[in-house]
Short mmCIF file of C-alpha atoms and ligand atoms in Angstrom, two decimals:
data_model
loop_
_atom_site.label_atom_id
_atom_site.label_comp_id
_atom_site.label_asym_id
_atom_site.label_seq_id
_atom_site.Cartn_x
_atom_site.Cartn_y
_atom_site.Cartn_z
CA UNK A 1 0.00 0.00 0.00
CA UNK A 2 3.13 2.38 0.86
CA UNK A 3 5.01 1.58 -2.35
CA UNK A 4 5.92 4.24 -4.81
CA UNK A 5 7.08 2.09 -7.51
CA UNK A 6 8.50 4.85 -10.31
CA UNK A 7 6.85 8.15 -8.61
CA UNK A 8 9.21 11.08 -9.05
CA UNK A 9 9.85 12.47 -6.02
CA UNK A 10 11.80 16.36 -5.81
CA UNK A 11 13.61 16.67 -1.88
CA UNK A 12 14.65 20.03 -0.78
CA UNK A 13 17.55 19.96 1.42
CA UNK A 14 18.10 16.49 0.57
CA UNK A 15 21.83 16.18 1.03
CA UNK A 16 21.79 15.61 4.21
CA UNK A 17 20.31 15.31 7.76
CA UNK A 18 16.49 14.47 7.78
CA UNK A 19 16.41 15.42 4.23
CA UNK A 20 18.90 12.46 3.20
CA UNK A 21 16.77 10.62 5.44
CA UNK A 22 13.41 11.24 3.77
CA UNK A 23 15.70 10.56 0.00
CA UNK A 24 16.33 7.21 1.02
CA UNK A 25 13.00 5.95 2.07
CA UNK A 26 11.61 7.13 -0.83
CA UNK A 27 14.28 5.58 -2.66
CA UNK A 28 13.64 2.67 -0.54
CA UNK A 29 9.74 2.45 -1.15
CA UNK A 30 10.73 2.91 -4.83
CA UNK A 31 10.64 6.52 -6.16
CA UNK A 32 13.15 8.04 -7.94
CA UNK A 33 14.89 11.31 -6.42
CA UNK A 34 16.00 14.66 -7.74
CA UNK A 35 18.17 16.64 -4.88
CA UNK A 36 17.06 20.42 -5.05
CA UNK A 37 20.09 21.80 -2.86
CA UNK A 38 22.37 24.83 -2.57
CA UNK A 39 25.26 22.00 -0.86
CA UNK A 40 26.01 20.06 -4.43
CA UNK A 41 28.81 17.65 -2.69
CA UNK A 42 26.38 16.46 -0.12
CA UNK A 43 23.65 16.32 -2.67
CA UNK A 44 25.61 14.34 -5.05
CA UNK A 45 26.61 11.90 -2.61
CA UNK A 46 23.32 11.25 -1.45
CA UNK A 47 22.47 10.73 -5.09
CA UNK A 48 24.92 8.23 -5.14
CA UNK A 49 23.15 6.24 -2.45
CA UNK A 50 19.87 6.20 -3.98
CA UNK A 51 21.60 4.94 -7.58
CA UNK A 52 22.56 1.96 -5.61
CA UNK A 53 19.26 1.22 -4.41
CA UNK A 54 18.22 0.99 -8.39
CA UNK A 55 16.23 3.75 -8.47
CA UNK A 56 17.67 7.12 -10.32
CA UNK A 57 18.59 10.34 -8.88
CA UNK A 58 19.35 13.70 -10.41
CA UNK A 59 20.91 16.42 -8.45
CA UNK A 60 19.32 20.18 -8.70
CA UNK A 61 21.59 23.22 -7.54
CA UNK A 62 18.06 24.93 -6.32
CA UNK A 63 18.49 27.93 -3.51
CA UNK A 64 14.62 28.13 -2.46
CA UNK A 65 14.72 31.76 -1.98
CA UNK A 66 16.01 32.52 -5.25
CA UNK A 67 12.91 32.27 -7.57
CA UNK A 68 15.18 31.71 -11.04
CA UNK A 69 17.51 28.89 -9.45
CA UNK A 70 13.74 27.20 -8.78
CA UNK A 71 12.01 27.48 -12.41
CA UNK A 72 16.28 26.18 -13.57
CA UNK A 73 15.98 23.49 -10.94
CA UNK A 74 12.38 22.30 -11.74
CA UNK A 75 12.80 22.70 -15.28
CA UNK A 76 16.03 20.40 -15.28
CA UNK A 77 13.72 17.34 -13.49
CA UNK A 78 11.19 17.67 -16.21
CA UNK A 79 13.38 17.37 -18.93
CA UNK A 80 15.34 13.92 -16.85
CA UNK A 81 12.14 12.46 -15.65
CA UNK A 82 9.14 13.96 -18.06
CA UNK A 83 6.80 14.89 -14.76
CA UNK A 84 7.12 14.86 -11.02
CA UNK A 85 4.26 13.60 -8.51
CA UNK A 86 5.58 14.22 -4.91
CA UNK A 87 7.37 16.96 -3.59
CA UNK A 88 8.79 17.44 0.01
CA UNK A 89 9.58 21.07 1.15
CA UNK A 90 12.17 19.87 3.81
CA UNK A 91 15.25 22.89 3.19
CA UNK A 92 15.36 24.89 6.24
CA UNK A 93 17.30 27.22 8.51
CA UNK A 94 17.31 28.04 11.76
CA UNK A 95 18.11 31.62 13.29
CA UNK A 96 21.81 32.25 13.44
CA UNK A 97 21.48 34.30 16.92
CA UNK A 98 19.18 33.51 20.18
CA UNK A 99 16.10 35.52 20.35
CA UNK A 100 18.00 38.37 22.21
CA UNK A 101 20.09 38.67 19.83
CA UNK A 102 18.22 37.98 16.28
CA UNK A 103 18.55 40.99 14.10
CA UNK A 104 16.06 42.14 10.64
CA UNK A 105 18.44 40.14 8.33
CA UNK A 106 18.21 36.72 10.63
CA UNK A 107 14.42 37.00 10.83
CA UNK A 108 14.18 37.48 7.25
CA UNK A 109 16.10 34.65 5.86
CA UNK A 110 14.35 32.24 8.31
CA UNK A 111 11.62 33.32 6.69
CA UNK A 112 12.68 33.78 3.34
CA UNK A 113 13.83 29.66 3.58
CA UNK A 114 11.44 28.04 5.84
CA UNK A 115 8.04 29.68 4.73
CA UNK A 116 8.93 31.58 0.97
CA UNK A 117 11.17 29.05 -0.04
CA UNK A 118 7.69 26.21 0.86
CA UNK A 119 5.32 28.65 -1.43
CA UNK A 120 7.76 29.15 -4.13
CA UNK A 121 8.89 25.51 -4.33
CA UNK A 122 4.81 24.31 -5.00
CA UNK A 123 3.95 27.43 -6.59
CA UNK A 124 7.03 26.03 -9.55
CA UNK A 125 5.87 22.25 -9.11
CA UNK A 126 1.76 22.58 -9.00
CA UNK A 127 1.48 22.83 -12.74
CA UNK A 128 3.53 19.61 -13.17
CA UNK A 129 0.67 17.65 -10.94
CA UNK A 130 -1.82 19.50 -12.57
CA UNK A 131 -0.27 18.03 -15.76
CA UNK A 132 -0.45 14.47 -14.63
CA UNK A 133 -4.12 14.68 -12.90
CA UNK A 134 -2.57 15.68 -9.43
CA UNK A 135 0.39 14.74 -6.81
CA UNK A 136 1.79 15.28 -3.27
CA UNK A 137 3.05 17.38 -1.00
CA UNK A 138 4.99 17.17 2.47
CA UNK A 139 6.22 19.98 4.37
CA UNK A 140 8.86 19.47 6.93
CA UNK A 141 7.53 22.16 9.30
CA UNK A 142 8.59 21.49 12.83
CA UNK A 143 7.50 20.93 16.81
CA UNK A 144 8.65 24.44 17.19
CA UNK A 145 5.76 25.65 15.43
CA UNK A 146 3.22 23.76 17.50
CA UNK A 147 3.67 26.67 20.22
CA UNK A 148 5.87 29.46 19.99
CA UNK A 149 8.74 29.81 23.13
CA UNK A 150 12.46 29.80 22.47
CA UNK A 151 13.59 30.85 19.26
CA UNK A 152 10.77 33.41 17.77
CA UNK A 153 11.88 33.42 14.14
CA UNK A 154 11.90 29.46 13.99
CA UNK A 155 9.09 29.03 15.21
CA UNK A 156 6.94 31.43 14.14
CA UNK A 157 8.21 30.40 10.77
CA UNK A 158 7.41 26.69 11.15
CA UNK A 159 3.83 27.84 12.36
CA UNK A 160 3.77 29.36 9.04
CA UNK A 161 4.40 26.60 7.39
CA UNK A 162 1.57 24.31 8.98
CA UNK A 163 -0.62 27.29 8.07
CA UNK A 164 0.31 27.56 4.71
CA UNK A 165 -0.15 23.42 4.64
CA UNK A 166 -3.54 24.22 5.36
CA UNK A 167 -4.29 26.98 2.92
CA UNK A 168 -2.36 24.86 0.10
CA UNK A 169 -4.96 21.90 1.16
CA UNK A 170 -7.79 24.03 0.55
CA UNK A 171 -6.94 25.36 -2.62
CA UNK A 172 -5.15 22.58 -4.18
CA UNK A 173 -7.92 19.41 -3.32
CA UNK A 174 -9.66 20.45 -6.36
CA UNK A 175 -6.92 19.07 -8.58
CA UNK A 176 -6.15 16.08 -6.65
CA UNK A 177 -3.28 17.57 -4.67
CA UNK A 178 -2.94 16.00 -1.33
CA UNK A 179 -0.82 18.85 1.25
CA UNK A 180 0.35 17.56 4.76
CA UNK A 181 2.64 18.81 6.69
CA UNK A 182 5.23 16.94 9.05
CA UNK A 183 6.40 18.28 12.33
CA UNK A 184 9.67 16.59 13.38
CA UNK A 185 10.80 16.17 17.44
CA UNK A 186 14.41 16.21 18.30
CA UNK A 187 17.02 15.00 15.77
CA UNK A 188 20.83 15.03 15.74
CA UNK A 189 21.50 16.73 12.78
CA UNK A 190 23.71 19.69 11.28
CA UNK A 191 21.42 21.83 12.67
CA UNK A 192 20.55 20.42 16.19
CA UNK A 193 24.74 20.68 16.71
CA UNK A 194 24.54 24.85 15.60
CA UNK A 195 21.13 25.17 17.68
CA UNK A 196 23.05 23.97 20.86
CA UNK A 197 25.61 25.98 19.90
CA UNK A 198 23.23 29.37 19.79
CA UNK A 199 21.38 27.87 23.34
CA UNK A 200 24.37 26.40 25.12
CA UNK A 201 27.39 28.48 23.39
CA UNK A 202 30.95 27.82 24.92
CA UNK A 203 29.99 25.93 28.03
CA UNK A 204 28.96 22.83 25.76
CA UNK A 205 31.51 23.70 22.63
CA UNK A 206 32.56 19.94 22.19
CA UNK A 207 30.86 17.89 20.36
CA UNK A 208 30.29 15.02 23.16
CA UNK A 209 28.90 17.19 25.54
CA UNK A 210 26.75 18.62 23.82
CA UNK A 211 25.54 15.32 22.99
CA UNK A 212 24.76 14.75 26.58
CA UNK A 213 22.82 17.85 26.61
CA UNK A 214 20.71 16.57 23.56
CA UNK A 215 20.11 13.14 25.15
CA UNK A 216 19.17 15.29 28.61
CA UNK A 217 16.58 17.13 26.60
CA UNK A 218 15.21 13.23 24.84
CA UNK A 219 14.99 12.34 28.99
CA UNK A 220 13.24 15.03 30.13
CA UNK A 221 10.70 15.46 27.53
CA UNK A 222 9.57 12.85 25.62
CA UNK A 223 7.43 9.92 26.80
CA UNK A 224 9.24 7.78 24.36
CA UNK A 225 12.74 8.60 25.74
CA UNK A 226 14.24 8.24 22.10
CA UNK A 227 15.73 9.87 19.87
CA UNK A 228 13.73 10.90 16.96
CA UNK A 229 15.89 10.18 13.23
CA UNK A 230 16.21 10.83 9.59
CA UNK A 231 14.69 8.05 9.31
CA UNK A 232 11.43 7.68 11.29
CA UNK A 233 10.70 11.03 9.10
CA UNK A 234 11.30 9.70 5.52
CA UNK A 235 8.54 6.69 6.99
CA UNK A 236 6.22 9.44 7.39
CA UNK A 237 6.80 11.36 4.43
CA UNK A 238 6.52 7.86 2.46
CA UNK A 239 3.10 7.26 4.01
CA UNK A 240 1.67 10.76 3.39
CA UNK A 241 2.61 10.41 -0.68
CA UNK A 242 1.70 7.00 -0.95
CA UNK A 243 -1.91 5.99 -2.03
CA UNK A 244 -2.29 4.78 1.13
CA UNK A 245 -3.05 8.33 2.33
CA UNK A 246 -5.42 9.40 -0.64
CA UNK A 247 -8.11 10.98 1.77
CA UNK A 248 -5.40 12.43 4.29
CA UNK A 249 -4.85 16.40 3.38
CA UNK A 250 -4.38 19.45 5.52
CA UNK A 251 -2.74 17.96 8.73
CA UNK A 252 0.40 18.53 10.36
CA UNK A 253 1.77 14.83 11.78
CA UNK A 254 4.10 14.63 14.81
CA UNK A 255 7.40 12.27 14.45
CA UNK A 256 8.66 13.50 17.80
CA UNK A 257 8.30 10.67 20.49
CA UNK A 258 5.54 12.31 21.60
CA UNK A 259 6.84 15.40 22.91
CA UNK A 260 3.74 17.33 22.00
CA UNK A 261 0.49 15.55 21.64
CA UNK A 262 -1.70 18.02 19.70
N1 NAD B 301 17.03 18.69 13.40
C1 NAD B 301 15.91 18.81 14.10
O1 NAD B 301 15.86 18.49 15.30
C2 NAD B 301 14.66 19.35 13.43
C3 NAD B 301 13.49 19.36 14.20
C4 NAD B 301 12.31 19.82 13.62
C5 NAD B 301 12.29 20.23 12.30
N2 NAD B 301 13.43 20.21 11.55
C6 NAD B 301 13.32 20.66 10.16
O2 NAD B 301 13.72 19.63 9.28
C7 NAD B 301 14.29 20.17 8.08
C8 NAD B 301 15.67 19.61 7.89
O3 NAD B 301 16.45 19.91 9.04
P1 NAD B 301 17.89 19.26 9.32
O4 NAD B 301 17.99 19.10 10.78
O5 NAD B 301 18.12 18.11 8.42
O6 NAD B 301 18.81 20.51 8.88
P2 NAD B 301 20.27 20.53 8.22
O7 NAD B 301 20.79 21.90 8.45
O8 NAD B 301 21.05 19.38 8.68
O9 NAD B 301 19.95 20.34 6.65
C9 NAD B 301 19.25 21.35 5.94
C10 NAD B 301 19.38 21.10 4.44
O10 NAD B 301 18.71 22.17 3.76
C11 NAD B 301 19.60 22.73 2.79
N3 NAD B 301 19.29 24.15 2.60
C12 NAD B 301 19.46 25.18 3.49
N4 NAD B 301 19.09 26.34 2.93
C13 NAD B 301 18.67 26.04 1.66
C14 NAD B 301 18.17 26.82 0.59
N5 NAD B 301 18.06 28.17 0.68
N6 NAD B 301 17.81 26.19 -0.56
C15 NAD B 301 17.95 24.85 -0.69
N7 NAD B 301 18.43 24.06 0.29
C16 NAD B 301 18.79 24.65 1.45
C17 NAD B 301 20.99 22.50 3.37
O11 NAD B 301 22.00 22.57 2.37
C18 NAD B 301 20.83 21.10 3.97
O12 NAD B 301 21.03 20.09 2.99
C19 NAD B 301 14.26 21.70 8.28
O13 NAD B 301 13.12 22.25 7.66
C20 NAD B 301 14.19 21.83 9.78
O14 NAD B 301 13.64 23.07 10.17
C21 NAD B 301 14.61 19.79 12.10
#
């Protein structure tokens, strides 16, 4: 029921992190990948890993705030795979300063990436589905934007993004476009390590304490007292563009352990 046997899936981000992670379960489940990235070596060798699952991969140099490098980008997987049905807005940023600190610039290219870059990406791709009679999206919003606290631009982007998952669902049902969003928990990644760096700064610089404060953080707030991964979000992201999920559209799904239950 989850298989996507020769779908053409486009991953933002997908170089690394939980955007590798959601490339190789589609991969996995039997989609072929195009990377849309601004990091080309990390894209390519996560390319390399999908080509030797069997399926085929094509890596875009997309920046998702730059509205030409997304018509190149989208343009470049029609021509290599003549359509695209699934599309996962997973490239994001966090603030580079703590709240205190966050300046117009910050704010802005939070923003810019985790809420712009989401409406330019399906405002470029939506013709494509409408093409082949419809297709789906995912959204990597966030926890973060479940209830705002810590870290105002983040999460009042991510909140964004769940909103906009909404509106998209409204507007896009008619043509047989399916818009969820998916709201990942606490994940060692890239950007975990320079969020602990912004929260924690020198006290924690090395890289194995701050991996104690991560796991102190998994203790204290989620029922499940694990980790969330890369992975356990590409299973979602799999299930919400699979037919399996035909009459799911306009929710926001939790892969966090449980951490928040609404
Ligand atoms: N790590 C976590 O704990 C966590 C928790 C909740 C949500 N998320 C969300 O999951 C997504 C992936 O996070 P991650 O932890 O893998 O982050 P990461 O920093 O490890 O990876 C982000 C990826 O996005 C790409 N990217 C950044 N800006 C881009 C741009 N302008 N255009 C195209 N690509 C761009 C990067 O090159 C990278 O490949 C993000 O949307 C993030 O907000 C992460």
């Amino acid at each position: 029921m989850f298989s996507l046997t020769d779908r053409v899936a486009v991953v933002t981000g997908g170089g690394r992190g939980i955007g590798r992670g959601i490339v190789l379960a589609l991969a996995d489940a039997g989609a072929h990948v195009a990377i849309a990235d601004i990091d080309l070596p990390a894209a390519e060798a996560t390319a390399k890993e999908v080509e030797a699952r069997g399926r085929r991969a094509l890596v875009a140099r997309v920046d998702v705030t730059d509205d030409e490098s997304i018509r190149a980008g989208i343009a470049a997987v029609r021509e290599a795979f003549e359509g695209i049905d699934i599309l996962v807005n997973n490239a994001g940023v966090v603030q580079d300063h703590s709240d205190a600190q966050v300046d117009a610039d910050d704010f802005d290219h939070c923003f810019r990436v985790n809420l712009r870059g989401i409406w330019a990406m399906t405002s470029a791709v939506v013709p494509c589905f409408q093409e082949r009679g419809g297709g789906k999206i995912v959204n990597i919003a966030s926890i973060a934007g479940r209830r705002g606290g810590a870290l105002a631009p983040y999460s009042a982007s991510k909140a964004g993004a769940i909103s906009l998952t909404q509106s998209q669902a409204t507007a896009l049902g008619r043509d047989n476009i399916n818009v969820n969003a998916v709201c990942p928990g606490l994940l060692w990644t890239p950007m975990w390590e320079k969020l602990e760096g912004i929260f924690v700064g020198d006290t924690h610089s090395d890289t194995v304490s701050r991996r104690k404060v991560f796991d102190s953080y998994i203790q204290a707030s989620c029922p499940l007292r694990r980790e969330q991964t890369p992975e356990d979000v590409g299973q979602a992201v799999v299930f919400l563009a699979s037919d399996g999920a035909k009459n799911i559209t306009g929710q926001a799904l939790n892969v966090d352990g449980g951490i928040q239950m609404n």
